[in-house]
Coordinates of C-alpha atoms in Angstrom, one line a residue:
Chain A
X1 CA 39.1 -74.9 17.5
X2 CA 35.9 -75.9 18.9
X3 CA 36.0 -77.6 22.1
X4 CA 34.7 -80.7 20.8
X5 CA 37.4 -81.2 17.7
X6 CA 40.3 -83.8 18.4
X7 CA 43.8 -82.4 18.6
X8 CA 45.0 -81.8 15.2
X9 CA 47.6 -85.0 14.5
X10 CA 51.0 -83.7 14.6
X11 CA 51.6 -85.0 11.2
X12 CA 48.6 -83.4 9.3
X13 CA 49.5 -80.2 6.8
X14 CA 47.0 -78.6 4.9
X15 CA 47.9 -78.2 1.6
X16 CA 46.9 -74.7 0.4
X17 CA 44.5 -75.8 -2.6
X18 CA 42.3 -76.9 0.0
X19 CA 41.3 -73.6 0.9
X20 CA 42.1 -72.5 -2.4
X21 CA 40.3 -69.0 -2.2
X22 CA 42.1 -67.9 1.2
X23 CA 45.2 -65.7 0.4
X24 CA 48.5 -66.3 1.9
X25 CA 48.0 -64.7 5.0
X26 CA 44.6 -66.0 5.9
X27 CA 45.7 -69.6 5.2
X28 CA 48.8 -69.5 7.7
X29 CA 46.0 -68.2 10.5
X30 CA 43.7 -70.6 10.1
X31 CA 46.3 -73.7 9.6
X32 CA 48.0 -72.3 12.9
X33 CA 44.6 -71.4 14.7
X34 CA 43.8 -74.5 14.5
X35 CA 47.0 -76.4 15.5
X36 CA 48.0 -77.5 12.8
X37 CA 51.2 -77.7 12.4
X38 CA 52.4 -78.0 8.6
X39 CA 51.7 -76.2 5.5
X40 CA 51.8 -77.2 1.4
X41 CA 52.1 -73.6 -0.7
X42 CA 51.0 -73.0 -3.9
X43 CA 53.0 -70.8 -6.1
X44 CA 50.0 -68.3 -7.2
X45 CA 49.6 -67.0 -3.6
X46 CA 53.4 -66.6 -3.1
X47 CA 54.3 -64.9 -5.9
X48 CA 50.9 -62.9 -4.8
X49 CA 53.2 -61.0 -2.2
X50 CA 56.8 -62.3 -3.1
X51 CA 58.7 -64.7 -2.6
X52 CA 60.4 -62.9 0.4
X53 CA 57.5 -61.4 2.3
X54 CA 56.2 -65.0 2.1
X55 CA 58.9 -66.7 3.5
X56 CA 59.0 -63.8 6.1
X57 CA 55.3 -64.8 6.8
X58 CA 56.0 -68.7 7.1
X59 CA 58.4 -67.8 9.5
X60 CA 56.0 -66.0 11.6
X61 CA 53.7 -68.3 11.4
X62 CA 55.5 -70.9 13.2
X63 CA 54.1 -73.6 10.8
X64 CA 56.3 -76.4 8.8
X65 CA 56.6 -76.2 5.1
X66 CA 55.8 -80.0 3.3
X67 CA 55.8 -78.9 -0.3
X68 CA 55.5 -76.4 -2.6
X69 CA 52.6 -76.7 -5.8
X70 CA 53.8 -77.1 -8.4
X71 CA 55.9 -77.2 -11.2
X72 CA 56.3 -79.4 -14.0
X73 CA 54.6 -79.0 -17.4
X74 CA 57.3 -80.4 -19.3
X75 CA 55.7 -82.2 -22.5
X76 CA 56.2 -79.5 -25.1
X77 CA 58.4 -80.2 -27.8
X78 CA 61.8 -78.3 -28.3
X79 CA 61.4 -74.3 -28.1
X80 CA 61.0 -71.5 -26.7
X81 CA 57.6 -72.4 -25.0
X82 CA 59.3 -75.3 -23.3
X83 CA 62.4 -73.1 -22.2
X84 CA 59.7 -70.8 -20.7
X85 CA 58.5 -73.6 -18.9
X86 CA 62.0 -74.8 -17.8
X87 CA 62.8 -71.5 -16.3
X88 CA 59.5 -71.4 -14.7
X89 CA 60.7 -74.4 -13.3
X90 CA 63.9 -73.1 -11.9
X91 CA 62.2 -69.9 -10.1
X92 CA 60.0 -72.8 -8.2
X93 CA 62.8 -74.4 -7.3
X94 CA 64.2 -71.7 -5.9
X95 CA 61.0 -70.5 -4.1
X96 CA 60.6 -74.1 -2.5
X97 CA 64.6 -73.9 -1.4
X98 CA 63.4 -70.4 0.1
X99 CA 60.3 -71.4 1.8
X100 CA 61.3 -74.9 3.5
X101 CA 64.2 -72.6 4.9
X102 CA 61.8 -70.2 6.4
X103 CA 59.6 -73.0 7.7
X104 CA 59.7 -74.4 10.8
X105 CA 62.1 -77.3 12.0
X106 CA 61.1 -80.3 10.2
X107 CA 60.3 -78.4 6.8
X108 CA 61.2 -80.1 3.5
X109 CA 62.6 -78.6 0.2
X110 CA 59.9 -80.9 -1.9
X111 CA 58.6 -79.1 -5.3
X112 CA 55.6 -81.4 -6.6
X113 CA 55.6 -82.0 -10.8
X114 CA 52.7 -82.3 -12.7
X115 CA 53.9 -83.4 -15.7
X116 CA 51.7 -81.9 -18.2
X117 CA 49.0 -83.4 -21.0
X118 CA 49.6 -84.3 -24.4
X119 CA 50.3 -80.7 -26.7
X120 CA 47.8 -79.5 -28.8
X121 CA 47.0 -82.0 -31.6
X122 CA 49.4 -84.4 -30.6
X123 CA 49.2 -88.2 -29.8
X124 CA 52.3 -89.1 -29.1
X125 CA 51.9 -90.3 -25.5
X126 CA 55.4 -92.0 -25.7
X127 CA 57.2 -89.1 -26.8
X128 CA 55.3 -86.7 -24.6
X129 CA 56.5 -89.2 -21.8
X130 CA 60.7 -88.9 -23.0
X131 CA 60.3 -85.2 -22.6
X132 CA 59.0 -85.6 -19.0
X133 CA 62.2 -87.8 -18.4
X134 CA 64.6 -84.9 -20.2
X135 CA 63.1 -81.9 -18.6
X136 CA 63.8 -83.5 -15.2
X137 CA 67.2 -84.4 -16.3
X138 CA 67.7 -81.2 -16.9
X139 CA 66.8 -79.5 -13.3
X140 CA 68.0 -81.8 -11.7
X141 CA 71.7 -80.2 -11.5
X142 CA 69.2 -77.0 -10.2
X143 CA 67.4 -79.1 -7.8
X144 CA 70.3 -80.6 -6.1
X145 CA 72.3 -77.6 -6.2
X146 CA 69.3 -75.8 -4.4
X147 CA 68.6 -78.9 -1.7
X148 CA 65.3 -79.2 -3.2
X149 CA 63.7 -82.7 -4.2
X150 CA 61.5 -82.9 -7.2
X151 CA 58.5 -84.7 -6.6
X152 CA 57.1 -86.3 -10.1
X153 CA 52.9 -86.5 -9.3
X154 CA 51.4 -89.5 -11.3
X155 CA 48.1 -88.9 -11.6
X156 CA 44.8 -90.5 -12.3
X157 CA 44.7 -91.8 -16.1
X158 CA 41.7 -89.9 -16.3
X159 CA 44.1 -86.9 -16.6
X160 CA 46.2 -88.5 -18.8
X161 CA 45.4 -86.6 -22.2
X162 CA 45.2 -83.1 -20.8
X163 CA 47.1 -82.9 -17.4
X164 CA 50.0 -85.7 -16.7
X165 CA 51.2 -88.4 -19.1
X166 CA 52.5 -89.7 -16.0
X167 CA 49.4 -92.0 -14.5
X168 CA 51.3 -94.6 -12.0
X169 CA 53.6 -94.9 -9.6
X170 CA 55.7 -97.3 -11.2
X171 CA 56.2 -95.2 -14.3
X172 CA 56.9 -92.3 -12.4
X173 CA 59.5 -94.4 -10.3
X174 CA 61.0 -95.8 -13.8
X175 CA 61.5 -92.0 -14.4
X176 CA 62.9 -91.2 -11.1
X177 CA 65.3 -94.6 -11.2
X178 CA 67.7 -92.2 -13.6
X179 CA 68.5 -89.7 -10.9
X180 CA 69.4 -89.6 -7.2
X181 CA 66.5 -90.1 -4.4
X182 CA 67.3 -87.1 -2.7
X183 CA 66.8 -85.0 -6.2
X184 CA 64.2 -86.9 -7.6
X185 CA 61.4 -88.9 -6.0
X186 CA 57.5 -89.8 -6.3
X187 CA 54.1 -87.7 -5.0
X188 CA 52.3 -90.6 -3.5
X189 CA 48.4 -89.3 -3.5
X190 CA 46.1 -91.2 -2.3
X191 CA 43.2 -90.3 -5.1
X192 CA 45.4 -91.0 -8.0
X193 CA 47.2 -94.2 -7.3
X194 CA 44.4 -96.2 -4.5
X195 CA 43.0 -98.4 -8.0
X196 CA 46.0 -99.2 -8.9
X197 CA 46.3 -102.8 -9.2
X198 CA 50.4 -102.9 -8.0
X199 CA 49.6 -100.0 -5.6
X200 CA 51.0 -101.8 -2.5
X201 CA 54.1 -103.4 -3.9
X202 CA 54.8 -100.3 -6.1
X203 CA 54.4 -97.8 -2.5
X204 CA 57.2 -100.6 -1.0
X205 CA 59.5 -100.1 -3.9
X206 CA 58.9 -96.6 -3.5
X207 CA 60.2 -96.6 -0.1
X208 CA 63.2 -99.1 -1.0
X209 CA 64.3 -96.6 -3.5
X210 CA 64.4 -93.6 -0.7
X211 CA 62.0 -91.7 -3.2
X212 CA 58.8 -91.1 -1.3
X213 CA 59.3 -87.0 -1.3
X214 CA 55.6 -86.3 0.2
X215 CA 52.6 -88.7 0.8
X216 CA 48.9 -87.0 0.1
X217 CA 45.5 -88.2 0.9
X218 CA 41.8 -87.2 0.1
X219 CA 39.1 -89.4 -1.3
X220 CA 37.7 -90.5 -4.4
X221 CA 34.1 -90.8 -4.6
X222 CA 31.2 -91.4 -7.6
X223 CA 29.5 -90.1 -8.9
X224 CA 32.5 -87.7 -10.3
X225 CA 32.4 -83.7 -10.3
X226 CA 31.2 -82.9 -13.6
X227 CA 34.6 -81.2 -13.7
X228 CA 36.6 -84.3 -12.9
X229 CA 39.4 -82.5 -11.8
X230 CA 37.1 -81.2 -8.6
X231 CA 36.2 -84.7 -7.4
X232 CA 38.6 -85.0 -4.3
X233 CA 36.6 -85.3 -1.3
X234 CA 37.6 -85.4 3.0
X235 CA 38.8 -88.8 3.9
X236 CA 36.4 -91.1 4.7
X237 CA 33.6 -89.6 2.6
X238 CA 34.3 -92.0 0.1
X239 CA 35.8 -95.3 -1.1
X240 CA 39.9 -95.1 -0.4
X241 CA 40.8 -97.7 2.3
X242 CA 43.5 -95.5 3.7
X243 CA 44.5 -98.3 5.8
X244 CA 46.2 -100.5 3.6
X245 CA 47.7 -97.6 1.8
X246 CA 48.8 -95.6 4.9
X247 CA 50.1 -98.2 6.4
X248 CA 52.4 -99.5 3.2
X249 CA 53.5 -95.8 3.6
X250 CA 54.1 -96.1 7.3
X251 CA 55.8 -99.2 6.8
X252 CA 59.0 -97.8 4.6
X253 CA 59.9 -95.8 7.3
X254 CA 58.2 -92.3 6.0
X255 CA 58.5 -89.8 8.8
X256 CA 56.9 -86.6 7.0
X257 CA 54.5 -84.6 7.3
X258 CA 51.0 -85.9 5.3
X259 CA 49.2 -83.1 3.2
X260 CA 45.5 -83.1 2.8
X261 CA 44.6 -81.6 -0.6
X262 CA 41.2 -81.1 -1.7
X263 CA 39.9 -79.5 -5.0
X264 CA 36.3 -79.8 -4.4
X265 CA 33.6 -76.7 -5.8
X266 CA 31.6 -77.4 -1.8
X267 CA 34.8 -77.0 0.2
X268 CA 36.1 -74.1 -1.8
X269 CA 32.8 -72.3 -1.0
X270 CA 33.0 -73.2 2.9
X271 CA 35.0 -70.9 5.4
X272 CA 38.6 -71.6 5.2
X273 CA 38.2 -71.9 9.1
X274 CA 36.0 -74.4 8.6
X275 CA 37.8 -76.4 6.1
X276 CA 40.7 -76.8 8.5
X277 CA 38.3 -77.9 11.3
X278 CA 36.4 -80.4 8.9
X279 CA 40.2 -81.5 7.7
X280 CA 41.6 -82.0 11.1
X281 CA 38.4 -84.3 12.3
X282 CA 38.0 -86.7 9.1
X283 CA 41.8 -86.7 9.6
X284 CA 41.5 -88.1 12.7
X285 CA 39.3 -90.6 11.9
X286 CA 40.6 -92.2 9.1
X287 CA 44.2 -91.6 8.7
X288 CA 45.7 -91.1 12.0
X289 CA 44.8 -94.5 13.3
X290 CA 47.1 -96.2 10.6
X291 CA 49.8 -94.2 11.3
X292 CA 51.3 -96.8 13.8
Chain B
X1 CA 25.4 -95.8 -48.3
X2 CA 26.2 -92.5 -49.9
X3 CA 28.6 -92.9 -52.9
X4 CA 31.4 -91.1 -51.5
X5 CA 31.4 -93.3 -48.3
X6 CA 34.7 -95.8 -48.5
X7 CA 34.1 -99.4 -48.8
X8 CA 33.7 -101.0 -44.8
X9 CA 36.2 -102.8 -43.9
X10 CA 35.7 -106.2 -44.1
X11 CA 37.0 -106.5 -40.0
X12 CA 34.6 -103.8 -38.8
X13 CA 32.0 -104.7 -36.5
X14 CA 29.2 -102.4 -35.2
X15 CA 28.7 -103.0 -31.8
X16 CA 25.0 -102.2 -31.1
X17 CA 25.7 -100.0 -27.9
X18 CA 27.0 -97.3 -30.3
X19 CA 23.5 -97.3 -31.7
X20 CA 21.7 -97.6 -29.0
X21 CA 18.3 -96.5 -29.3
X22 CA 17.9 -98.9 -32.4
X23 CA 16.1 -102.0 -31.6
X24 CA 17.9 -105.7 -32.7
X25 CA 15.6 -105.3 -36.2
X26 CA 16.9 -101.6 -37.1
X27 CA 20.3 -102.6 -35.8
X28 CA 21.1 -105.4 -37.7
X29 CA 19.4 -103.4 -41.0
X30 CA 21.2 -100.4 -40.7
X31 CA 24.5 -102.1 -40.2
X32 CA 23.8 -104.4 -43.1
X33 CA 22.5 -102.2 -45.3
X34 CA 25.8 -100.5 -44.7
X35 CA 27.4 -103.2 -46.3
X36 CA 29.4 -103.9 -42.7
X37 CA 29.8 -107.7 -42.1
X38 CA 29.7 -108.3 -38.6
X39 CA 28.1 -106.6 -35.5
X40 CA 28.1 -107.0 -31.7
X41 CA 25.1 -107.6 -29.4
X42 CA 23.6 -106.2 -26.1
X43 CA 21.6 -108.6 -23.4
X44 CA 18.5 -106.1 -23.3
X45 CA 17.7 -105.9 -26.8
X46 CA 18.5 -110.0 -27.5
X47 CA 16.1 -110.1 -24.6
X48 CA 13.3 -107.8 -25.9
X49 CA 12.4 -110.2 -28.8
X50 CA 13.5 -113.6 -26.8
X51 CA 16.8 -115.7 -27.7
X52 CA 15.4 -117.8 -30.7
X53 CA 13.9 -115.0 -32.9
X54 CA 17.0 -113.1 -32.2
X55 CA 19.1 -115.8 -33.3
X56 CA 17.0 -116.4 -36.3
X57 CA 17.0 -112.4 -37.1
X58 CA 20.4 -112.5 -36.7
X59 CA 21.0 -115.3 -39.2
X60 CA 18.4 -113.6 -41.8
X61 CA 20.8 -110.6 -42.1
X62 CA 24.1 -112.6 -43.0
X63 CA 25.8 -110.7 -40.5
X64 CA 28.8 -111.8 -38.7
X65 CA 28.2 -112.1 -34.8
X66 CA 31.4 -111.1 -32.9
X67 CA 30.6 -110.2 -29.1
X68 CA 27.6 -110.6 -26.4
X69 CA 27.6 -107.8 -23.9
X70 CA 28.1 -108.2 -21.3
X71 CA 28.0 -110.4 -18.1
X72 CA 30.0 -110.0 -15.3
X73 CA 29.3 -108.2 -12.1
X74 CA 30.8 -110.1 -9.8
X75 CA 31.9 -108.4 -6.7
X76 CA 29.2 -109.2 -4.7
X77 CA 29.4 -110.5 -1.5
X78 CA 28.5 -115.0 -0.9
X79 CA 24.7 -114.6 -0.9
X80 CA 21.1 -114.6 -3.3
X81 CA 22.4 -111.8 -4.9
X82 CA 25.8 -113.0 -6.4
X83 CA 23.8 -116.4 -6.9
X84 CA 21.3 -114.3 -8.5
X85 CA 24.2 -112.8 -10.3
X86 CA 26.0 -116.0 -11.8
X87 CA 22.5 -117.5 -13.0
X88 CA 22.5 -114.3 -14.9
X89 CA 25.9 -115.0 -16.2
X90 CA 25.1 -118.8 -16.9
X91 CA 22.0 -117.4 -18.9
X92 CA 24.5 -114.9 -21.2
X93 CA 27.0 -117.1 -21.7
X94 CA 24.4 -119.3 -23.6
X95 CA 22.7 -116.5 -25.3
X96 CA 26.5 -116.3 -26.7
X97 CA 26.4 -119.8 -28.0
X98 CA 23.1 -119.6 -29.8
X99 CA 23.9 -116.3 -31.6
X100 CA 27.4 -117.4 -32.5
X101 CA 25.6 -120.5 -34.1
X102 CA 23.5 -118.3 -35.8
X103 CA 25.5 -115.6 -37.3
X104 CA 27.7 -115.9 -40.6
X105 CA 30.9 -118.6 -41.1
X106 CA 33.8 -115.9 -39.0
X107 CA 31.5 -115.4 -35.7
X108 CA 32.9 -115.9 -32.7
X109 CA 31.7 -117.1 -29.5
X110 CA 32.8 -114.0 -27.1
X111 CA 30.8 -112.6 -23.6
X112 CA 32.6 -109.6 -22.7
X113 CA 32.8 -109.1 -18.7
X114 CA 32.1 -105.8 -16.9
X115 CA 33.6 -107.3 -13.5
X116 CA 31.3 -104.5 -11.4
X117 CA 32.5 -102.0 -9.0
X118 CA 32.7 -101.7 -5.2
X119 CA 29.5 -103.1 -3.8
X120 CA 27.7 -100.2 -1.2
X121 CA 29.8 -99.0 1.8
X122 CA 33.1 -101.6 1.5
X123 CA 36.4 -100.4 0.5
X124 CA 37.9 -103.6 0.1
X125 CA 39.3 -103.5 -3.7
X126 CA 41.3 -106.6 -3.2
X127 CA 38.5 -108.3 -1.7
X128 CA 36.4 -107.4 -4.6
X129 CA 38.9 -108.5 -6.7
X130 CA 39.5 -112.0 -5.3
X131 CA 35.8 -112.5 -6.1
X132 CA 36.2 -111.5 -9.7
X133 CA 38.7 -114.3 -9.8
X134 CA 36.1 -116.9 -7.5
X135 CA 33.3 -116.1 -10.1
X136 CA 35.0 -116.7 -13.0
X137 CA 36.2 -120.1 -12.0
X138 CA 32.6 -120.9 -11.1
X139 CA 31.4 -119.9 -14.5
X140 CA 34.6 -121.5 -16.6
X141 CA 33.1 -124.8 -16.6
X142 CA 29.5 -123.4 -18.3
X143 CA 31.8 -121.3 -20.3
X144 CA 33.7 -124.1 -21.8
X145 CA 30.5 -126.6 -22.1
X146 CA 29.2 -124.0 -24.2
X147 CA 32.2 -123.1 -26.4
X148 CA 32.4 -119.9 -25.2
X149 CA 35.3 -117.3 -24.5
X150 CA 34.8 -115.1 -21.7
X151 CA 36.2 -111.8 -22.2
X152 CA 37.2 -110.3 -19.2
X153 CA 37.5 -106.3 -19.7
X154 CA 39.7 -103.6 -17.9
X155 CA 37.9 -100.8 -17.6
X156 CA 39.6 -97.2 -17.1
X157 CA 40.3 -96.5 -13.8
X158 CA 37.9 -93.8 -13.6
X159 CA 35.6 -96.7 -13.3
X160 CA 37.2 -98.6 -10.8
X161 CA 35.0 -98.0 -7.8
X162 CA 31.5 -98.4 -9.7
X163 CA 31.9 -100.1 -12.6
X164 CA 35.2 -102.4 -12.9
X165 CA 37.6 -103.3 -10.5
X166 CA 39.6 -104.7 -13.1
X167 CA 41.8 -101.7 -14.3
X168 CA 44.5 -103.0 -16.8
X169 CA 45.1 -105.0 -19.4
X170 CA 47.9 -106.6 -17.0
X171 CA 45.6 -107.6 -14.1
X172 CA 42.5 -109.2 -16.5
X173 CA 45.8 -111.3 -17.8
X174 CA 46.8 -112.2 -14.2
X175 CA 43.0 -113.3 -13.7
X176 CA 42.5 -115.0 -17.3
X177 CA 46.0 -116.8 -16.2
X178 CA 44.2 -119.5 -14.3
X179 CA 42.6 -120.8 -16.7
X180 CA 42.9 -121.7 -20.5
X181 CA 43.0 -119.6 -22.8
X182 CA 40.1 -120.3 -25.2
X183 CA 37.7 -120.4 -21.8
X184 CA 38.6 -117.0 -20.4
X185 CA 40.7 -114.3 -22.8
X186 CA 39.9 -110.3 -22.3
X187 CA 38.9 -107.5 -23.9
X188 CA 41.3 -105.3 -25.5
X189 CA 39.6 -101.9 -25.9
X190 CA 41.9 -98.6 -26.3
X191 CA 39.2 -96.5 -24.8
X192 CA 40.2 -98.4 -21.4
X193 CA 43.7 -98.7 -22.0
X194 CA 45.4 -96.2 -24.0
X195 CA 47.2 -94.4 -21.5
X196 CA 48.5 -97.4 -19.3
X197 CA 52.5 -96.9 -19.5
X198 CA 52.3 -100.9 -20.0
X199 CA 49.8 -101.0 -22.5
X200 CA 52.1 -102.3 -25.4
X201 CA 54.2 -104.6 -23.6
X202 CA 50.6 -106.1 -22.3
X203 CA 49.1 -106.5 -25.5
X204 CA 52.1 -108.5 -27.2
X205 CA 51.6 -110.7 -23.4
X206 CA 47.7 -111.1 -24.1
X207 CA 48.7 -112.2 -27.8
X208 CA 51.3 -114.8 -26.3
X209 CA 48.9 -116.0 -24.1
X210 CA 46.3 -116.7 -26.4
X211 CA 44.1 -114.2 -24.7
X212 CA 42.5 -111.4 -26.8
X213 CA 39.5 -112.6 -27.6
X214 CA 37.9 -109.1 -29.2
X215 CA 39.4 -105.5 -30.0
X216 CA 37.6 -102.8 -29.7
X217 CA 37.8 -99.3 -30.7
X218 CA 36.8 -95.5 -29.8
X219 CA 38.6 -92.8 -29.2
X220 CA 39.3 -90.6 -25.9
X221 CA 38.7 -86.7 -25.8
X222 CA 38.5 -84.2 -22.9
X223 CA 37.1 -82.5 -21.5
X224 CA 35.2 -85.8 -20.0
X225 CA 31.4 -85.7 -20.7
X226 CA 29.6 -85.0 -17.1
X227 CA 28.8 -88.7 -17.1
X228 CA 32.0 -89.9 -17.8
X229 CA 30.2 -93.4 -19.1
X230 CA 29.4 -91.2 -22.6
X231 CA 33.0 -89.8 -23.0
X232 CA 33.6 -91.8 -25.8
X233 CA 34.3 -91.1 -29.3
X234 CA 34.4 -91.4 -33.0
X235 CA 37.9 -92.8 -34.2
X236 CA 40.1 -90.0 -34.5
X237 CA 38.3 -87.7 -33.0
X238 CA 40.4 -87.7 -30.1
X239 CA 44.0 -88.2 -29.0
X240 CA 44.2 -92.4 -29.2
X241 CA 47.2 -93.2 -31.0
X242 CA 45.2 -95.9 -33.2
X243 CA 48.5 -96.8 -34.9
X244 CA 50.1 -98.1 -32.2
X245 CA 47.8 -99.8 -30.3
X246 CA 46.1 -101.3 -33.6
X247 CA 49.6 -102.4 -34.7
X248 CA 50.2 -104.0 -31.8
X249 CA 47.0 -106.1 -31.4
X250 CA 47.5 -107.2 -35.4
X251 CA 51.2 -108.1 -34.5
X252 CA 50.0 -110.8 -32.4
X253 CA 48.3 -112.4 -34.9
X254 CA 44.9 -111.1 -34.1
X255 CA 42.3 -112.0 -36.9
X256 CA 39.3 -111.5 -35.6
X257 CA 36.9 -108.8 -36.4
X258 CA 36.9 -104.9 -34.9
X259 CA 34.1 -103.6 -32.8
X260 CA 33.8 -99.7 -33.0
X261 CA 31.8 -99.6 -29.3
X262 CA 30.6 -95.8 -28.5
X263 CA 28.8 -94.7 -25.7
X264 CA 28.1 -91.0 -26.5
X265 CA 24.7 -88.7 -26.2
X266 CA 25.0 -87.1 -29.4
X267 CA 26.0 -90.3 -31.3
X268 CA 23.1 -91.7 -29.6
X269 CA 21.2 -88.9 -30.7
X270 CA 21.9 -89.4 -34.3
X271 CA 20.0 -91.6 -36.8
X272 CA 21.2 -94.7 -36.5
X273 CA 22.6 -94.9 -40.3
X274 CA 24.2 -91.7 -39.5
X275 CA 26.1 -93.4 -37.3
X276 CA 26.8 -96.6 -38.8
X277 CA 28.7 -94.3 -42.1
X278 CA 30.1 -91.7 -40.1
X279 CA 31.7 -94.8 -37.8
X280 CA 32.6 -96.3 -41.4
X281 CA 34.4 -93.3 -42.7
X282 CA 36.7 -93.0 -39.1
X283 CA 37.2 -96.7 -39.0
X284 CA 38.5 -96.8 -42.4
X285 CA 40.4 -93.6 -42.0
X286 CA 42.1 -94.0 -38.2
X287 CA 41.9 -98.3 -37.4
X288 CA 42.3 -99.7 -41.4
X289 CA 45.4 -98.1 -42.5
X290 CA 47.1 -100.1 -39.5
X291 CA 45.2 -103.5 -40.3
X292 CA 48.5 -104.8 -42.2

């Protein structure tokens, strides 16, 4: 940490995909060299070393767990590809049961959902939808028998064809509204949801219902990453006011931890180290003073 | 027209952004030599010959007239440039008149509205917003004197912080809701709107409310085009359920003609005939089969 960086906020976790080429061990050193406190795993670099030598390292690291990435993919029709998928499912559930046990105090068992695109050929958006809503009804004995919450992601309608047919945070709350809060809540992230119309209200109903598992932020800026999906940028450097939409957050009582995930070609190609450092500063600056 | 093209349907209308490199002669040519009966007009090419021998070309090729694109931009700050701005607007709202006047018995006077993105360095999207709402009820009053509808049209959220701050169908209802219905309707294109979890529901409330005042059509394929502006398709090229959403609009009692509106580098690159059969062929094969 350079002499001149602010203290990291207490509250800020790195999620992993922000220094997405760093391997398991290198991204607990630099997340707890620089004093940060919390984590986000991905599943790739776990299962890298296993599941139990990653928990062991977690552990050692002294860092908090906020969530593990991710499961989901649930918009195949009925067969074996979907019960694949299910199982898959169930292994990450496990994992995040595992990990936010090995985590320091103040970990949490959340497992984020990306719902998954339309399948090939296919434009039955509706139907793709019902099978979101079944698949979770059918971890969710797993989840709650494992302590783990399952956190559906909407995200941005520009994914909605080829990554999640889940796109707000009303619709992913109408899904959630058939299970218990403590199994099933919302990914509230800042890129996908700060256009959003009913944003505010929708982040307050979110907090009535008990279901906001994990809250994210980065920022959306134009023009997009020729690969859209790589568009997520340090907050600040673009357009979200993450005043209004921290402070909705704040204001239901959310007492997490707040991951900053970035998938961004320039910050992959930077030094992990300096990723964190860069993370922890624009942090500062324009989330930490909303957090009240 | 090659013999094995289908007969157009009598509700298609070219809009002339899908051949964009034509000028207003070769446009209106190509799309009635096609034996298509109505087509939909840009500012810049009006413009280039000046409103009277547009009008007049217009009329010579028997053509339907069934939208003026586009005014809007309003999300400027109080000053010369939104001034600047609403002249504009004044200015294209009676281009609309005189070319509705103009075209064949079945045009309809329609400006669609791009509301315009974030202006440079704010991130106050409600802000903006509010002044969507304060423009339009400057330019109602114009709109009405003239007899024209403005359309006010979501764009996808992609576009939301340079384009359109209006994102959904729902919100250009909430702004249209201020005023009547034959003043200030929107814009009901499935390239904007397809995957909004509301999108039905919406469309039966636009058709309630009096307030689709054109459909449009193209289709949605990933990946996205690097400029996400030219991501748009060919009917049934892509993943749109044109059933559906084409359904619902008729079920309101929509009887107005169809613009097929593509912004796309190789259509553009393609002769403009070309373009105007091979939209044809996937009008009459996705959109008519759902005409009723």
């Amino acid at each position: 940490m350079s002499p001149s960086s602010p203290t990291p906020d207490p509250r800020l976790s790195i999620n992993q995909a922000t220094i997405k080429h760093a391997d398991l061990a290198t991204a607990l050193q630099v997340t707890a060299d620089a004093g940060v406190r919390s984590i986000g795993l991905w599943r790739e670099p776990v299962n890298e070393v296993g599941l139990d030598v990653a928990a062991r390292m977690l552990g050692d690291s002294g860092l908090r767990f906020s969530t593990h990435c991710r499961g989901g993919f649930f918009t195949l029709p009925v067969g074996p590809e979907r019960e694949r998928a299910l199982d898959d499912n169930r292994r990450a559930i496990e994992e995040t049961a595992t990990l936010a046990a090995a985590g320091a105090a103040g970990s949490t068992a959340v497992l984020v959902l990306v719902a998954g695109g339309l399948p090939g050929g296919s434009r039955d958006l509706i139907g793709a939808r019902e099978r979101v809503r079944d698949a979770i009804g059918v971890l969710a004995p797993d989840a709650k028998a494992a302590g783990v919450t399952l956190a559906i992601e909407p995200l941005h309608p520009m994914y909605a064809s080829d990554r999640a047919v889940v796109s707000t945070l009303g619709q992913a709350l109408d899904i959630a509204a058939d299970f218990e809060p403590e199994v099933v809540g919302a990914a509230v992230d800042t890129f996908h949801i700060w256009w959003d119309p009913q944003v505010l209200e929708q982040i307050a109903r979110a907090g009535r219902e008990g279901r906001i598992a994990t809250y994210q932020v980065c920022d959306w800026k134009t023009p997009l990453a020729a690969d859209v999906l790589l568009s997520r940028h340090y907050t600040g450097d673009g357009v979200i006011d993450f005043a209004s939409l921290t402070r909705a957050v704040i204001a239901t009582g959310y007492d997490r931890d707040i991951e900053v995930e970035i998938f961004n070609a320039d910050v992959w190609a930077d030094a992990p180290e300096n990723v964190v450092r860069r993370t922890v500063e624009t942090f500062a600056a324009a989330v930490s003073p909303h957090l009240g």
